[in-house]
């Protein structure tokens, strides 16, 4: 029994931990190098700006900002995490109140109350996206910072909004980094 | 709640149902028929495999020999992974230069993956080298699933065979065939699908990025797709990253999310159909599948209602990803906890009190609503034995299952099986709640803190692996006690199930008479579902009242 166990372990190690990952990596790297290497977004000089799938912290008023993040010190892409705070947690209530106050101060012209998504931390802390309503809410601030008409900011967000997958899966959303890249491209002079 | 959300849940159920039949057929072909299901290179690999292992695949094993082989093989893998983790800094493929794991974390993790639990006291991307992940852990992602499948087949054989030889098949044949014809080819295709969706697959080091605002960001990547594929198919659930399937690299989009949920249920649902075929009456399988779907839809629906807000509202977004939303997050929670997978795409710790109650209840039902690969089937078959026993008591006849008499020995073993859960959940959770080492690890206070603690031992004993992740479990006490719960939650339930099968395999099957309780109709579906609920839920109702239910009441009185 022991001999068979040892031999089976060795055989399955070769199959599952050598042949299998080597084949997958080989094919993925040749056929799908973009995604296999992390869907990296590069500047014109080739420097890596980020990944289209990984959220980033944006602080300037001229950029669209993502959700609060509990990953490391915020959007630490090597330390993914949610807040893991429950609804009865005082820590959560305090954090929400602080975030809300800060957002209201930064967005004096924003329409209506702060969207729920901008007050809640995502599960990964790396959520790269926002629902369109939470992005449009920030449009007046971005427009003011960039000195352009708010309708043009809204147009950028609308254009980059994607619907539910196959029409019914998940939620409509817009990628924060994609919006910010588009903003810099179209309104480069002002930020 | 909205119609689109319910539509997502119902269409998921329809897809799983559609796959159960062909997958069950294929598993029957692979595991039960003498000839290999496909010829060519795979067949030659299979023959060569038996020669390398040094076994004769046609030699039938008794209960003792089968169980001994399972335990020996699992022990070898456990020790191997413990050594890999303990010495990872001396091993290759460690571009981030991570150090060795402490003895208790290495022990906890090795037991966790050997038992198909994949409880994670560590954060993958900041603790483990690529070698530890892809070799130390992925080995168990495959083999623990294959062992579960093998044992489920052995138990089903014991119940259904009529040759009275008392044998349960050949473990090495089951193990190798499960790998060659099920897990390896499926994972290979699946991993590539994941890469098309955005999951990385590289051995290069983490990538440095400089954001538009000039800040630095270190992007953790790695051989993620190959690990995530088998993590889902094998109902393992141990993520490459700390945030598991909430991490956009593991689960990048809603359609990939759907594929992942279906892949969790694929084999557990198919196996029930396989059992039906083995029992020479597919309706036996459908009756079980009916109980599973019924319980699953009721519980998942309740979770969705709790998270989305009973009466409208925006829903509870803390800990959820914007691409998934309420329905896809609640559905994932229902799938991963009823199937003993343990992957999460939203943080259960931040669910509403009643929304978080559902995952706990799913596990406490005994992981038999679909359940883990194999473990779900042999678990539900023990519940089937219990159900026909209760039915026999009610009508005053000797209980029998598929024509075989259920007697004292079978019921004793079933009782042992049922007692494992309360013992290894309640004793350690109760102890931790009154000890300094226990409460100092909590992230939340009050009833929610107790839920974190209770959930940890529930998840460990149920071999689920999901967590109320605020609990800091990487301490010597928690690591060790959780490892004990995981170990007995796997093997102290597997061995009695095999023993029942070994016993029944030697019994004579009599033709059904007027006193036989039918196991293939709607009546049995209802009875089985009731037994699962009574055995699972009632045992744990008092401790759940102290946790999520108390928290819900306190929340309701606050507003």
Short mmCIF file of N, CA and C in Angstrom, two decimals, chain A residues 36-99:
data_model
loop_
_atom_site.label_atom_id
_atom_site.label_comp_id
_atom_site.label_asym_id
_atom_site.label_seq_id
_atom_site.Cartn_x
_atom_site.Cartn_y
_atom_site.Cartn_z
N UNK A 36 -2.86 36.43 -20.50
CA UNK A 36 -2.02 35.52 -19.71
C UNK A 36 -1.02 36.28 -18.86
N UNK A 37 -0.65 37.49 -19.28
CA UNK A 37 0.31 38.26 -18.51
C UNK A 37 -0.33 39.34 -17.64
N UNK A 38 -1.66 39.32 -17.55
CA UNK A 38 -2.31 40.21 -16.58
C UNK A 38 -3.03 41.39 -17.20
N UNK A 39 -3.36 41.33 -18.49
CA UNK A 39 -4.12 42.41 -19.15
C UNK A 39 -3.53 43.78 -18.85
N UNK A 40 -2.22 43.90 -19.09
CA UNK A 40 -1.51 45.13 -18.71
C UNK A 40 -1.85 46.28 -19.64
N UNK A 41 -1.96 47.46 -19.04
CA UNK A 41 -2.20 48.69 -19.80
C UNK A 41 -0.88 49.45 -19.83
N UNK A 42 -0.42 49.82 -21.03
CA UNK A 42 0.88 50.47 -21.15
C UNK A 42 0.74 51.88 -21.70
N UNK A 43 1.67 52.73 -21.29
CA UNK A 43 1.76 54.07 -21.87
C UNK A 43 2.41 53.95 -23.25
N UNK A 44 2.48 55.08 -23.98
CA UNK A 44 3.06 55.03 -25.33
C UNK A 44 4.50 54.58 -25.30
N UNK A 45 5.24 54.92 -24.22
CA UNK A 45 6.64 54.50 -24.13
C UNK A 45 6.80 53.07 -23.64
N UNK A 46 5.67 52.35 -23.46
CA UNK A 46 5.75 50.95 -23.06
C UNK A 46 5.73 50.73 -21.56
N UNK A 47 5.82 51.78 -20.78
CA UNK A 47 5.80 51.60 -19.32
C UNK A 47 4.43 51.12 -18.87
N UNK A 48 4.42 50.24 -17.88
CA UNK A 48 3.16 49.68 -17.41
C UNK A 48 2.45 50.71 -16.53
N UNK A 49 1.19 51.04 -16.89
CA UNK A 49 0.39 51.97 -16.11
C UNK A 49 -0.44 51.21 -15.07
N UNK A 50 -0.85 50.02 -15.43
CA UNK A 50 -1.68 49.21 -14.54
C UNK A 50 -2.23 48.02 -15.30
N UNK A 51 -3.28 47.44 -14.77
CA UNK A 51 -3.97 46.35 -15.45
C UNK A 51 -5.43 46.76 -15.62
N UNK A 52 -5.99 46.41 -16.78
CA UNK A 52 -7.39 46.81 -17.01
C UNK A 52 -8.33 46.08 -16.06
N UNK A 53 -7.85 45.02 -15.41
CA UNK A 53 -8.72 44.26 -14.51
C UNK A 53 -8.55 44.63 -13.05
N UNK A 54 -7.53 45.43 -12.74
CA UNK A 54 -7.22 45.72 -11.34
C UNK A 54 -7.45 47.19 -11.04
N UNK A 55 -8.24 47.46 -10.03
CA UNK A 55 -8.53 48.84 -9.67
C UNK A 55 -7.31 49.55 -9.12
N UNK A 56 -7.33 50.88 -9.21
CA UNK A 56 -6.24 51.70 -8.70
C UNK A 56 -6.81 52.87 -7.91
N UNK A 57 -5.98 53.40 -7.02
CA UNK A 57 -6.41 54.57 -6.24
C UNK A 57 -6.24 55.82 -7.10
N UNK A 58 -7.30 56.63 -7.21
CA UNK A 58 -7.19 57.93 -7.87
C UNK A 58 -7.62 59.00 -6.88
N UNK A 59 -6.79 60.05 -6.74
CA UNK A 59 -7.09 61.07 -5.74
C UNK A 59 -7.37 62.44 -6.36
N UNK A 60 -6.78 62.74 -7.53
CA UNK A 60 -6.98 64.07 -8.12
C UNK A 60 -8.45 64.26 -8.47
N UNK A 61 -8.95 65.48 -8.31
CA UNK A 61 -10.36 65.73 -8.63
C UNK A 61 -10.67 65.52 -10.11
N UNK A 62 -9.67 65.60 -10.98
CA UNK A 62 -9.91 65.46 -12.40
C UNK A 62 -10.01 64.02 -12.88
N UNK A 63 -9.82 63.07 -11.96
CA UNK A 63 -9.94 61.66 -12.33
C UNK A 63 -11.16 61.04 -11.68
N UNK A 64 -11.75 60.07 -12.39
CA UNK A 64 -12.82 59.27 -11.81
C UNK A 64 -12.21 58.42 -10.69
N UNK A 65 -12.90 58.37 -9.55
CA UNK A 65 -12.40 57.61 -8.41
C UNK A 65 -13.20 56.33 -8.21
N UNK A 66 -12.51 55.26 -7.82
CA UNK A 66 -13.18 53.97 -7.59
C UNK A 66 -13.75 53.88 -6.20
N UNK A 67 -14.08 52.67 -5.80
CA UNK A 67 -14.71 52.44 -4.49
C UNK A 67 -13.67 52.47 -3.38
N UNK A 68 -14.09 52.63 -2.14
CA UNK A 68 -13.15 52.48 -1.03
C UNK A 68 -12.52 51.07 -1.10
N UNK A 69 -11.26 50.97 -0.69
CA UNK A 69 -10.57 49.69 -0.82
C UNK A 69 -9.97 49.26 0.51
N UNK A 70 -10.13 47.97 0.83
CA UNK A 70 -9.55 47.42 2.06
C UNK A 70 -8.31 46.59 1.75
N UNK A 71 -7.81 46.69 0.51
CA UNK A 71 -6.61 45.92 0.13
C UNK A 71 -5.37 46.69 0.58
N UNK A 72 -4.69 46.18 1.58
CA UNK A 72 -3.51 46.86 2.10
C UNK A 72 -3.86 48.27 2.52
N UNK A 73 -3.05 49.24 2.08
CA UNK A 73 -3.34 50.64 2.40
C UNK A 73 -4.31 51.24 1.38
N UNK A 74 -4.91 50.41 0.55
CA UNK A 74 -5.83 50.86 -0.48
C UNK A 74 -5.32 50.46 -1.85
N UNK A 75 -6.08 49.64 -2.56
CA UNK A 75 -5.72 49.18 -3.90
C UNK A 75 -4.30 48.61 -3.96
N UNK A 76 -3.89 47.88 -2.93
CA UNK A 76 -2.61 47.17 -2.96
C UNK A 76 -2.84 45.86 -3.72
N UNK A 77 -2.33 45.80 -4.95
CA UNK A 77 -2.63 44.67 -5.82
C UNK A 77 -1.81 43.43 -5.46
N UNK A 78 -1.04 43.50 -4.38
CA UNK A 78 -0.36 42.31 -3.86
C UNK A 78 -0.90 41.96 -2.48
N UNK A 79 -2.06 42.50 -2.11
CA UNK A 79 -2.65 42.21 -0.80
C UNK A 79 -4.16 42.39 -0.88
N UNK A 80 -4.81 41.61 -1.77
CA UNK A 80 -6.25 41.77 -1.98
C UNK A 80 -7.01 41.42 -0.70
N UNK A 81 -8.07 42.17 -0.43
CA UNK A 81 -8.88 41.88 0.76
C UNK A 81 -10.13 42.75 0.80
N UNK A 82 -11.19 42.21 1.39
CA UNK A 82 -12.35 43.02 1.73
C UNK A 82 -12.18 43.55 3.14
N UNK A 83 -13.14 44.36 3.59
CA UNK A 83 -13.04 44.88 4.96
C UNK A 83 -13.43 43.82 5.97
N UNK A 84 -14.28 42.87 5.55
CA UNK A 84 -14.79 41.83 6.44
C UNK A 84 -15.49 42.39 7.67
N UNK A 85 -16.07 43.56 7.53
CA UNK A 85 -16.84 44.13 8.63
C UNK A 85 -18.33 43.85 8.41
N UNK A 86 -19.01 43.47 9.48
CA UNK A 86 -20.44 43.17 9.39
C UNK A 86 -21.28 44.42 9.56
N UNK A 87 -22.58 44.27 9.32
CA UNK A 87 -23.47 45.44 9.34
C UNK A 87 -23.58 46.09 10.71
N UNK A 88 -23.33 45.31 11.76
CA UNK A 88 -23.46 45.88 13.10
C UNK A 88 -22.14 46.47 13.59
N UNK A 89 -21.12 46.49 12.73
CA UNK A 89 -19.80 46.94 13.16
C UNK A 89 -19.74 48.47 13.29
N UNK A 90 -19.23 48.93 14.42
CA UNK A 90 -19.05 50.37 14.61
C UNK A 90 -17.96 50.89 13.68
N UNK A 91 -16.90 50.07 13.48
CA UNK A 91 -15.81 50.46 12.57
C UNK A 91 -16.36 50.78 11.18
N UNK A 92 -17.29 49.92 10.73
CA UNK A 92 -17.87 50.13 9.41
C UNK A 92 -18.69 51.43 9.38
N UNK A 93 -19.48 51.65 10.41
CA UNK A 93 -20.31 52.86 10.46
C UNK A 93 -19.42 54.11 10.44
N UNK A 94 -18.31 54.07 11.21
CA UNK A 94 -17.40 55.22 11.24
C UNK A 94 -16.76 55.46 9.87
N UNK A 95 -16.32 54.34 9.24
CA UNK A 95 -15.68 54.49 7.93
C UNK A 95 -16.64 55.07 6.90
N UNK A 96 -17.86 54.57 6.90
CA UNK A 96 -18.87 55.09 5.96
C UNK A 96 -19.09 56.58 6.17
N UNK A 97 -19.23 56.98 7.43
CA UNK A 97 -19.50 58.39 7.73
C UNK A 97 -18.35 59.27 7.24
N UNK A 98 -17.11 58.81 7.49
CA UNK A 98 -15.94 59.60 7.08
C UNK A 98 -15.86 59.71 5.56
N UNK A 99 -16.10 58.57 4.89
CA UNK A 99 -16.04 58.57 3.43
C UNK A 99 -17.12 59.50 2.85
#
